[in-house]
Amino acid sequence: MAGRIPDSVIEEIRQRTDIVEVISRYINLEKRGKNYLALCPFHQEKTPSFNINQERQIFHCFGCGVGGDVFKFLMMVEGLSFPEAVRSQGIRIGIDVPEEATPKDNIQQAKKDRALKIYGLVRDFYRFLLTKDVGIPAVKYLDSRNITGTTRENFELGYAPPGWDSLTRFLTAKGISGEELTKLGLVHKKESGGYYDRFRNRVMFPIWDSQGRVVGFGGRTMGDDSPKYLNSPEGEFFKKGQLLYGLHIARKGIRELGYVVLMEGYMDVVATYQHGVTNAVASLGTAFTREQGKLLMSYTHDVVIAYDSDNAGVKAAVRSADILQDLGCQVRIATIVGAKDPDEYIQAYGLEGWQKVTNHAMPMVQYKLLQAAQKHGLQTPGAKQRILQEVLPNLASVASAIELEDTVKQTATVLQVNWETVLEEIKNYKKNTRKKPLFKDNSANNSHNIPSMRKFLPQQPKDARSVAEAGILRLVIEKNEFLNYILKNLGTNFFQNSLYQKIFDVYLEKGQNSTTKLLDELDEISQGVVRGLLVQETPGENVDQILSDFINTIKRSSEKAKLDELLMQLAAAEKSGDTERVIQLSRKINLIMKSEGPERGVAT
């Protein structure tokens, strides 16, 4: 855990950074008026909805709702923490980033730095042994798997010798205690005293975090020993469910190709990379987790699952697909025929053959339908119902109306029923489950869980008052000098949109001098609303007149609402025969009808 970075340094880096320059390193931008437009890198879309406001140094996507400043973009696209994003950009523009660290921060950071240093030493030890005589068995094994020397270097492969304490002796000679090595999962403690190596006589695969730092190891046996793969144990710095093998190597390929291939094993990633597949990662041989899914979503929402072709692989693929769809990803599942896994397939058929596999990967509902049909058959209505029950949660989770229509028709075709029948079953499922998610997620508000934001996005204003309220809020945030005129004409509590009123209240209290300060004071949903307003173009050149028109629209709307209420009261008074009340209300109505309307012009 790094210490706290001084606010003054964060602000200096923010001020000296051009968000357009940073984002253009990752995606293609098109100038549109004062803003820049692009296809969103955080969700799949065909029509650009990702906007960057260079003046305000913010980005906002109208499609999925994500947005923020340059640090937020770097956090999402690189999978960085906030301090890491600040330091990364600071280094790039030549600003030193000091820290205001507490003693506790310093202790924790020193502990992490030492662990990373030790893991690095272990990697180098194993790599060195692979090049020596003791490593000949591992070299022969890798040769038999057609893994070249260049690939071994790229993935930093190594060899753990068969001796019981080779690594232990190497590290303790450098002053590292056996107790510390035990906590890092590198050695075991003997009951009789002393320590022995965890990994012995195995080809070693370093496991990295998303930034390419070694945080653990996987060791593969070269024979029939069990287990075939042995990983570092769970610990403070190694959490399998939060890591993806090869992610730091695949990041560039994922961004360039727009999708990721999710595999099961280290060797699948290594072998396919050697043949030109640059966008593959593996889930460390464990059950795929939501945390791994969210990590992927920092880079892409388009996932192709390419697990082993056996029954266990099929079941694991379906489960992983359910998790990814529930998070909001577009998921396809590749069917590997003629080989047991991606490694074996690409060795036999090459890159061209592999590309056919991924290009023909099935949408997950179609894949699950075919798997269920093979299991249950299609001979009876009961069998068809069982098949449908297996895919209903997925059908109910499809967000796009176009995609849903297409998926419903595919389902109806497989089941040999009318598509209206499938649609009715989906409606009943939603009604009975109340849109219960496939998986419970205790961090549903995580800022990287992009699809969860969609339901909170403000709808495009349709009536004149809504347009006026959005326009006023945007203009007062952009130009603080308009505030007094707005308060004079409308007061402090005039928004019908409760979210706009909430934002305006925070603006009045704390956010008048800085958009950044205002955003810091708002919750995530309100931040999205403000960003969405600020990246829009002003509808005209005469801003003073535009503001005046907005104010007049709200005044007229308020007076119309007041008039409608009085007319309702008048009708009730006439119906009850209350003559005095009728006269009183008629006078008020006449006064409103004779009103000449609000004055025009803006005094700034």
XYZ file of C-alpha atoms in Angstrom:
604
model
C 0.000 0.000 0.000
C 1.600 3.271 -1.077
C 1.420 6.422 0.997
C -0.940 9.239 0.269
C 0.125 11.475 -2.621
C -0.156 15.202 -1.789
C -3.224 16.855 -3.342
C -1.044 19.630 -4.779
C 0.996 17.097 -6.779
C -2.138 15.317 -8.049
C -3.561 18.646 -9.193
C -0.307 19.679 -10.861
C -0.183 16.438 -12.857
C -3.845 16.848 -13.772
C -3.283 20.438 -14.933
C -0.218 19.559 -17.017
C -1.862 16.562 -18.673
C -3.865 16.686 -21.902
C -6.517 13.987 -21.601
C -6.936 13.913 -25.392
C -3.256 13.062 -25.850
C -3.438 10.299 -23.235
C -6.620 8.665 -24.537
C -5.452 8.893 -28.162
C -2.611 6.510 -27.240
C -5.241 3.790 -26.773
C -8.108 4.532 -29.186
C -8.745 6.544 -32.351
C -10.420 9.916 -31.734
C -12.432 12.103 -34.083
C -12.843 15.857 -33.563
C -16.503 16.873 -33.315
C -16.986 20.562 -32.554
C -15.229 21.311 -29.277
C -15.187 17.659 -28.217
C -13.616 14.417 -29.394
C -15.643 11.293 -30.179
C -14.668 7.606 -30.265
C -15.915 4.058 -29.933
C -15.931 3.268 -26.224
C -13.017 1.015 -25.159
C -15.023 -0.284 -22.192
C -18.065 -1.746 -23.943
C -18.873 -3.007 -27.411
C -20.638 -0.531 -29.695
C -20.924 0.263 -33.385
C -21.926 3.922 -33.049
C -19.453 6.145 -31.154
C -20.768 7.386 -27.808
C -17.460 7.980 -25.995
C -16.911 11.748 -25.605
C -13.859 13.673 -24.416
C -14.131 17.319 -23.370
C -10.640 18.763 -23.717
C -11.482 22.025 -21.986
C -12.794 20.253 -18.875
C -10.320 17.361 -19.185
C -13.008 14.728 -18.681
C -14.406 11.789 -20.635
C -17.898 10.306 -20.593
C -19.564 7.460 -22.462
C -23.290 7.881 -23.109
C -23.538 4.186 -23.935
C -22.332 2.613 -20.682
C -22.065 5.581 -18.327
C -18.384 5.377 -17.407
C -16.360 8.536 -17.206
C -13.982 10.659 -15.196
C -10.636 12.383 -15.519
C -7.364 11.164 -16.961
C -6.535 9.165 -13.829
C -9.826 7.284 -13.986
C -9.174 6.435 -17.638
C -5.703 5.079 -16.853
C -7.087 3.096 -13.918
C -9.651 1.419 -16.143
C -7.608 0.831 -19.273
C -4.435 -0.322 -17.470
C -6.001 -1.926 -14.397
C -4.150 0.463 -12.062
C -4.966 1.783 -8.617
C -5.398 5.549 -8.251
C -1.888 6.141 -6.830
C -0.411 3.967 -9.584
C -2.253 5.958 -12.264
C -1.032 9.256 -10.782
C 2.569 8.023 -10.613
C 2.430 6.577 -14.126
C 1.288 9.879 -15.616
C 3.644 11.859 -13.390
C 6.630 9.887 -14.660
C 5.493 10.386 -18.259
C 5.374 14.182 -17.975
C 8.419 14.491 -15.710
C 6.846 15.243 -12.315
C 8.265 13.551 -9.248
C 5.539 12.059 -7.067
C 6.406 12.253 -3.370
C 4.268 10.556 -0.758
C 2.764 11.564 2.556
C 3.022 8.099 4.060
C 1.958 7.051 7.527
C 4.253 4.720 9.492
C 1.756 1.923 8.834
C 1.837 2.688 5.080
C 5.626 2.593 5.101
C 5.722 -0.760 6.867
C 3.191 -2.310 4.496
C 4.886 -0.918 1.395
C 8.276 -2.117 2.559
C 6.819 -5.567 3.180
C 5.325 -5.685 -0.323
C 8.497 -4.379 -1.953
C 10.529 -7.058 -0.178
C 8.099 -9.805 -1.239
C 8.266 -8.668 -4.868
C 12.063 -8.570 -4.682
C 12.175 -12.136 -3.341
C 9.762 -13.383 -6.005
C 12.034 -11.765 -8.588
C 15.058 -13.561 -7.174
C 13.205 -16.876 -7.322
C 12.225 -16.307 -10.948
C 15.826 -15.515 -11.862
C 17.055 -18.606 -9.966
C 14.712 -20.915 -11.867
C 15.501 -19.250 -15.216
C 19.232 -19.620 -14.605
C 18.910 -23.342 -13.831
C 16.997 -23.916 -17.071
C 20.131 -22.905 -18.980
C 22.441 -25.257 -17.040
C 23.043 -29.007 -17.173
C 20.667 -29.568 -14.284
C 17.908 -28.088 -16.451
C 18.368 -30.489 -19.392
C 15.266 -32.562 -18.476
C 13.113 -29.416 -18.543
C 14.639 -28.267 -21.836
C 13.896 -31.661 -23.397
C 10.336 -31.488 -22.118
C 9.790 -27.990 -23.533
C 11.335 -29.107 -26.823
C 8.851 -31.982 -26.932
C 6.076 -29.407 -26.528
C 7.629 -27.324 -29.353
C 8.231 -24.338 -27.055
C 11.080 -22.292 -28.567
C 13.857 -20.503 -26.726
C 12.363 -17.121 -27.584
C 9.033 -18.107 -26.094
C 10.753 -19.426 -22.960
C 12.382 -16.015 -22.567
C 9.162 -14.107 -23.233
C 7.350 -16.028 -20.502
C 10.409 -16.234 -18.212
C 10.126 -20.024 -17.927
C 12.451 -21.821 -15.544
C 13.223 -25.092 -13.800
C 12.962 -26.184 -10.170
C 15.550 -28.954 -9.628
C 14.722 -32.253 -7.897
C 16.760 -31.499 -4.762
C 14.855 -30.926 -1.554
C 16.416 -27.612 -0.584
C 18.088 -26.022 -3.632
C 15.980 -22.857 -3.474
C 16.025 -22.755 0.326
C 19.830 -22.773 0.422
C 20.056 -20.142 -2.347
C 17.738 -17.682 -0.589
C 18.857 -18.221 3.000
C 22.413 -17.548 1.825
C 21.118 -14.094 0.864
C 19.875 -13.462 4.376
C 16.212 -14.376 3.825
C 14.760 -16.405 6.677
C 12.981 -19.702 6.208
C 10.008 -18.293 8.142
C 9.640 -15.479 5.627
C 9.924 -17.894 2.696
C 7.229 -20.063 4.266
C 4.839 -17.089 4.449
C 5.526 -16.378 0.781
C 4.626 -19.974 -0.140
C 8.070 -20.854 -1.460
C 9.125 -23.466 1.108
C 7.593 -25.793 3.701
C 8.655 -26.069 7.308
C 9.725 -29.528 8.511
C 8.282 -30.890 11.735
C 11.780 -31.897 12.738
C 13.124 -28.432 12.014
C 14.475 -26.773 8.903
C 12.780 -26.140 5.556
C 12.366 -27.770 2.145
C 11.387 -26.430 -1.289
C 7.740 -26.370 -2.320
C 8.558 -26.815 -6.041
C 10.812 -29.689 -7.078
C 11.573 -31.195 -10.481
C 9.034 -29.015 -12.307
C 8.982 -26.609 -15.225
C 8.292 -23.256 -13.595
C 5.879 -20.564 -14.823
C 6.107 -17.195 -13.078
C 2.686 -15.699 -12.403
C 2.434 -11.924 -12.708
C -0.031 -9.281 -11.619
C -1.558 -6.983 -14.250
C 1.539 -4.760 -14.116
C 3.935 -7.598 -14.870
C 5.325 -8.080 -11.350
C 5.948 -11.674 -10.253
C 3.623 -12.537 -7.354
C 3.679 -16.344 -7.450
C 4.519 -19.461 -9.431
C 3.008 -22.438 -11.142
C 5.027 -25.610 -11.548
C 4.266 -28.334 -14.107
C 5.444 -31.888 -13.694
C 7.272 -33.432 -16.651
C 5.939 -36.902 -15.980
C 2.964 -38.516 -14.325
C 3.440 -36.996 -10.887
C 0.378 -35.625 -9.164
C -0.683 -32.900 -9.192
C 0.160 -32.082 -12.798
C 0.186 -28.360 -11.930
C 1.175 -27.017 -8.529
C 0.548 -23.342 -7.749
C 1.802 -21.060 -5.018
C -0.588 -21.182 -2.061
C -3.027 -18.367 -1.368
C -1.358 -15.598 0.606
C -1.141 -11.889 1.175
C 0.336 -11.200 -2.253
C -0.963 -14.171 -4.253
C -4.716 -14.541 -4.710
C -5.480 -16.828 -7.655
C -9.068 -15.643 -7.992
C -7.874 -12.089 -8.646
C -5.185 -12.838 -11.223
C -5.121 -13.882 -14.871
C -2.078 -15.581 -16.321
C -0.373 -13.601 -19.090
C -2.592 -10.509 -18.800
C 0.274 -8.012 -18.850
C 1.583 -9.672 -22.036
C -1.855 -9.814 -23.674
C -3.006 -6.244 -22.884
C -1.755 -4.772 -26.148
C -3.263 -7.588 -28.237
C -6.604 -7.328 -26.425
C -6.829 -3.597 -27.142
C -5.807 -4.030 -30.793
C -8.169 -6.945 -31.512
C -11.018 -5.759 -29.284
C -11.566 -9.086 -27.523
C -9.845 -11.534 -25.193
C -9.553 -15.324 -25.385
C -9.956 -16.987 -21.997
C -8.131 -20.326 -21.645
C -7.607 -22.822 -18.816
C -3.888 -23.509 -18.652
C -0.524 -21.761 -18.743
C 0.698 -23.917 -21.616
C -2.359 -22.987 -23.706
C -1.424 -19.310 -23.449
C 2.282 -19.931 -24.046
C 1.793 -22.200 -27.073
C -0.846 -20.057 -28.771
C 1.219 -16.898 -28.195
C 4.156 -18.581 -29.916
C 1.915 -19.100 -32.970
C 0.735 -15.482 -33.047
C -2.239 -15.369 -30.636
C -1.532 -12.180 -28.667
C -4.820 -11.743 -26.799
C -5.068 -14.891 -24.658
C -5.065 -15.223 -20.853
C -5.667 -18.145 -18.491
C -7.544 -18.443 -15.216
C -4.725 -20.215 -13.318
C -6.424 -23.607 -13.479
C -9.021 -22.607 -10.896
C -12.743 -21.917 -11.144
C -13.263 -18.586 -12.864
C -14.287 -15.805 -10.463
C -16.201 -12.555 -10.671
C -13.036 -10.703 -9.649
C -11.256 -12.134 -12.691
C -14.228 -11.128 -14.844
C -14.085 -7.559 -13.579
C -10.356 -7.498 -14.235
C -11.018 -8.481 -17.863
C -13.657 -5.770 -18.146
C -10.950 -3.164 -17.578
C -9.717 -4.099 -21.062
C -12.680 -5.425 -23.043
C -16.274 -6.631 -22.751
C -15.915 -9.128 -25.624
C -14.759 -12.549 -24.392
C -14.195 -15.810 -26.264
C -13.920 -18.814 -23.935
C -11.645 -21.584 -25.233
C -11.472 -24.241 -22.546
C -10.547 -27.901 -22.930
C -12.889 -30.027 -25.025
C -13.603 -32.637 -22.325
C -16.737 -32.684 -20.148
C -15.028 -30.813 -17.340
C -13.953 -28.109 -19.789
C -17.476 -27.770 -21.193
C -18.967 -27.384 -17.707
C -16.302 -24.869 -16.710
C -16.883 -22.878 -19.921
C -20.615 -22.645 -19.250
C -20.089 -21.536 -15.662
C -17.509 -18.914 -16.663
C -19.812 -17.677 -19.429
C -22.659 -17.244 -16.929
C -20.431 -15.141 -14.675
C -19.203 -12.980 -17.549
C -22.673 -12.402 -18.995
C -24.003 -11.506 -15.570
C -21.255 -8.881 -15.338
C -22.302 -7.500 -18.733
C -19.847 -9.066 -21.189
C -20.571 -10.292 -24.690
C -19.562 -13.951 -24.438
C -18.860 -16.555 -27.103
C -17.665 -20.104 -26.556
C -15.227 -21.798 -28.919
C -15.680 -25.466 -29.791
C -12.368 -27.297 -30.175
C -12.716 -30.347 -32.420
C -9.847 -32.708 -33.167
C -7.759 -31.736 -30.126
C -8.137 -31.719 -26.365
C -7.099 -28.088 -25.758
C -5.894 -24.891 -27.510
C -2.233 -25.923 -27.164
C -2.743 -29.230 -28.970
C -5.038 -27.661 -31.567
C -2.725 -24.842 -32.625
C 0.230 -27.229 -32.783
C -1.765 -29.331 -35.262
C -3.579 -26.671 -37.309
C -1.581 -23.483 -36.863
C -2.735 -19.888 -36.502
C -5.077 -20.049 -39.496
C -6.893 -23.021 -38.040
C -7.104 -21.351 -34.655
C -8.601 -18.199 -36.153
C -11.365 -20.318 -37.667
C -12.103 -21.688 -34.189
C -12.454 -18.231 -32.635
C -14.306 -16.789 -35.633
C -16.892 -19.574 -35.349
C -17.230 -19.336 -31.577
C -20.917 -19.544 -30.610
C -22.876 -16.985 -28.628
C -23.246 -18.475 -25.179
C -27.022 -19.038 -25.347
C -26.660 -20.974 -28.587
C -23.826 -23.011 -27.089
C -25.805 -23.820 -23.948
C -28.838 -24.742 -26.051
C -26.879 -27.258 -28.088
C -25.240 -28.746 -24.987
C -28.621 -29.061 -23.259
C -30.223 -30.555 -26.384
C -27.532 -33.245 -26.514
C -28.177 -34.020 -22.846
C -32.006 -34.021 -22.828
C -32.987 -34.649 -26.448
C -35.871 -32.912 -28.233
C -38.405 -35.718 -28.407
C -40.864 -34.584 -25.734
C -42.330 -31.279 -24.485
C -40.814 -32.058 -21.087
C -37.334 -32.329 -22.574
C -37.780 -29.034 -24.404
C -38.945 -27.392 -21.182
C -35.857 -28.647 -19.323
C -33.615 -27.258 -22.065
C -35.372 -23.903 -21.942
C -35.043 -23.735 -18.157
C -31.263 -24.030 -18.493
C -30.994 -20.965 -20.731
C -33.792 -18.774 -19.325
C -31.475 -16.929 -16.893
C -29.235 -16.026 -19.820
C -32.108 -14.999 -22.070
C -33.511 -12.808 -19.300
C -30.116 -11.086 -18.915
C -29.831 -9.961 -22.556
C -29.944 -6.162 -22.455
C -30.153 -5.282 -26.167
C -33.613 -5.568 -27.772
C -32.060 -6.475 -31.129
C -29.831 -9.132 -29.573
C -32.773 -10.488 -27.580
C -34.950 -10.833 -30.682
C -32.195 -12.686 -32.503
C -31.485 -14.950 -29.514
C -35.162 -15.724 -28.965
C -35.549 -16.777 -32.586
C -32.442 -19.012 -32.371
C -33.863 -20.631 -29.239
C -37.230 -21.179 -30.874
C -35.565 -22.778 -33.900
C -33.556 -25.231 -31.788
C -36.589 -26.161 -29.663
C -38.910 -26.250 -32.683
C -41.474 -23.951 -31.036
C -42.916 -20.520 -31.828
C -40.708 -17.590 -30.812
C -43.719 -16.063 -29.022
C -43.663 -19.081 -26.696
C -40.033 -18.453 -25.787
C -40.713 -14.755 -25.234
C -43.633 -15.557 -22.931
C -41.435 -17.917 -20.902
C -38.850 -15.145 -20.514
C -41.532 -12.728 -19.278
C -42.774 -15.280 -16.748
C -39.228 -15.974 -15.588
C -38.525 -12.282 -15.045
C -41.811 -11.857 -13.206
C -41.191 -14.806 -10.899
C -37.537 -14.077 -10.182
C -37.851 -10.275 -10.080
C -34.747 -10.069 -12.257
C -32.669 -11.931 -9.712
C -29.024 -11.991 -10.924
C -27.301 -15.219 -11.862
C -24.703 -14.630 -9.162
C -24.688 -12.571 -5.984
C -22.202 -9.717 -6.208
C -21.292 -7.910 -3.010
C -19.420 -5.285 -5.001
C -22.086 -4.421 -7.541
C -21.220 -0.749 -7.213
C -17.624 -1.303 -8.252
C -16.657 1.454 -10.668
C -15.415 -1.108 -13.234
C -18.743 -2.939 -13.268
C -19.843 -0.818 -16.199
C -23.247 -2.305 -17.140
C -24.597 -1.743 -13.608
C -24.488 1.999 -14.312
C -26.778 1.929 -17.323
C -30.043 1.909 -15.423
C -28.994 5.066 -13.573
C -28.079 7.119 -16.639
C -30.288 10.181 -17.195
C -32.692 9.813 -20.075
C -32.345 12.248 -22.945
C -34.628 15.203 -22.060
C -37.743 15.226 -24.234
C -39.957 18.063 -22.970
C -38.976 21.731 -22.953
C -38.676 21.983 -19.175
C -36.353 18.981 -18.935
C -34.157 20.454 -21.670
C -34.120 23.798 -19.851
C -33.223 22.250 -16.485
C -30.363 20.257 -18.012
C -29.166 23.353 -19.853
C -29.204 25.571 -16.761
C -27.337 23.035 -14.652
C -24.692 22.650 -17.336
C -24.255 26.392 -17.876
C -23.956 27.272 -14.186
C -21.320 24.558 -13.666
C -19.408 25.819 -16.707
C -19.790 29.541 -15.961
C -19.980 30.463 -12.302
C -20.868 34.074 -13.197
C -24.376 32.957 -14.216
C -25.230 31.867 -10.668
C -26.528 35.177 -9.283
C -28.840 35.713 -12.253
C -30.257 32.194 -11.896
C -30.802 32.614 -8.150
C -32.497 35.989 -8.700
C -34.958 34.583 -11.231
C -35.537 31.037 -9.967
C -34.258 30.792 -6.415
C -32.412 27.747 -5.095
C -35.068 25.035 -5.374
C -36.605 24.968 -8.845
C -35.522 21.674 -10.449
C -38.253 19.109 -10.995
C -35.514 16.555 -11.662
C -34.532 15.523 -8.115
C -31.056 14.412 -9.187
C -30.393 17.791 -10.809
C -31.588 19.514 -7.619
C -29.274 17.341 -5.527
C -26.317 18.250 -7.759
C -27.255 21.946 -7.655
C -27.423 21.854 -3.846
C -23.905 20.388 -3.667
C -22.733 22.947 -6.211
C -24.100 25.812 -4.097
C -22.472 24.468 -0.965
C -19.061 23.258 -2.116
C -18.538 23.142 -5.859
C -18.700 26.661 -7.282
C -14.988 27.213 -7.746
C -13.915 23.922 -9.324
C -15.563 21.252 -11.450
C -13.084 18.743 -10.038
C -14.096 19.713 -6.498
C -17.777 19.369 -7.403
C -17.249 15.905 -8.871
C -15.290 14.832 -5.795
C -18.261 15.767 -3.600
C -20.812 13.825 -5.683
C -21.693 10.134 -5.696
C -20.886 8.043 -8.764
C -24.316 8.388 -10.368
C -24.358 12.179 -9.977
C -20.816 12.348 -11.349
C -22.005 10.550 -14.469
C -24.841 13.049 -14.911
C -22.488 16.042 -14.605
C -19.942 14.552 -17.013
C -22.710 13.760 -19.472
C -23.876 17.376 -19.372
C -20.402 18.881 -19.681
C -19.363 16.915 -22.764
C -22.405 18.143 -24.718
C -22.183 21.083 -27.103
C -23.885 24.389 -26.261
C -26.924 24.725 -28.595
C -25.997 28.103 -30.070
C -23.516 30.973 -29.910
C -25.345 33.513 -27.702
C -25.008 31.823 -24.318
C -26.639 34.734 -22.456
C -29.759 34.471 -24.599
C -29.801 30.674 -24.302
C -29.759 30.922 -20.496
C -32.518 33.528 -20.569
C -34.658 31.267 -22.756
C -34.093 28.340 -20.388
C -35.168 30.448 -17.391
C -38.266 31.683 -19.211
C -39.167 28.106 -20.122
C -39.024 27.061 -16.471
C -41.057 30.083 -15.366
C -43.727 29.398 -17.969
C -43.770 25.726 -17.001
C -44.157 26.610 -13.320
C -46.955 29.085 -14.051
C -48.725 26.539 -16.252
C -48.483 23.972 -13.470
C -49.877 26.532 -11.020
C -52.660 27.419 -13.453
C -53.556 23.754 -13.981
C -53.775 23.258 -10.219
C -56.037 26.312 -9.799
C -58.314 25.148 -12.613
C -58.666 21.774 -10.883
C -59.518 23.512 -7.631
C -62.030 25.748 -9.460
C -63.791 22.747 -10.957
C -64.026 21.162 -7.520
C -65.376 24.394 -5.990
C -68.021 24.747 -8.728
C -69.072 21.139 -8.263
C -69.484 21.621 -4.507
C -71.347 24.938 -4.916
C -68.745 26.963 -2.956
C -69.443 30.384 -4.565
C -66.967 32.348 -2.445
C -64.187 29.880 -3.296
C -65.087 30.053 -7.000
C -64.758 33.866 -7.011
C -61.442 33.730 -5.162
C -59.954 31.166 -7.507
C -61.261 32.969 -10.617
C -59.417 36.124 -9.596
C -56.138 34.238 -9.167
C -56.598 32.572 -12.550
C -57.314 35.894 -14.249
C -54.178 37.424 -12.765
C -52.064 34.600 -14.173
C -53.770 34.780 -17.577
C -53.140 38.544 -17.777
C -49.511 38.211 -16.754
C -47.097 39.549 -19.349
C -44.550 36.809 -18.614
C -40.993 36.902 -17.297
C -38.549 39.588 -18.320
C -35.727 38.739 -20.687
C -32.012 39.392 -20.818
C -29.057 38.276 -18.759
C -27.115 40.515 -16.436
C -23.646 39.110 -15.882
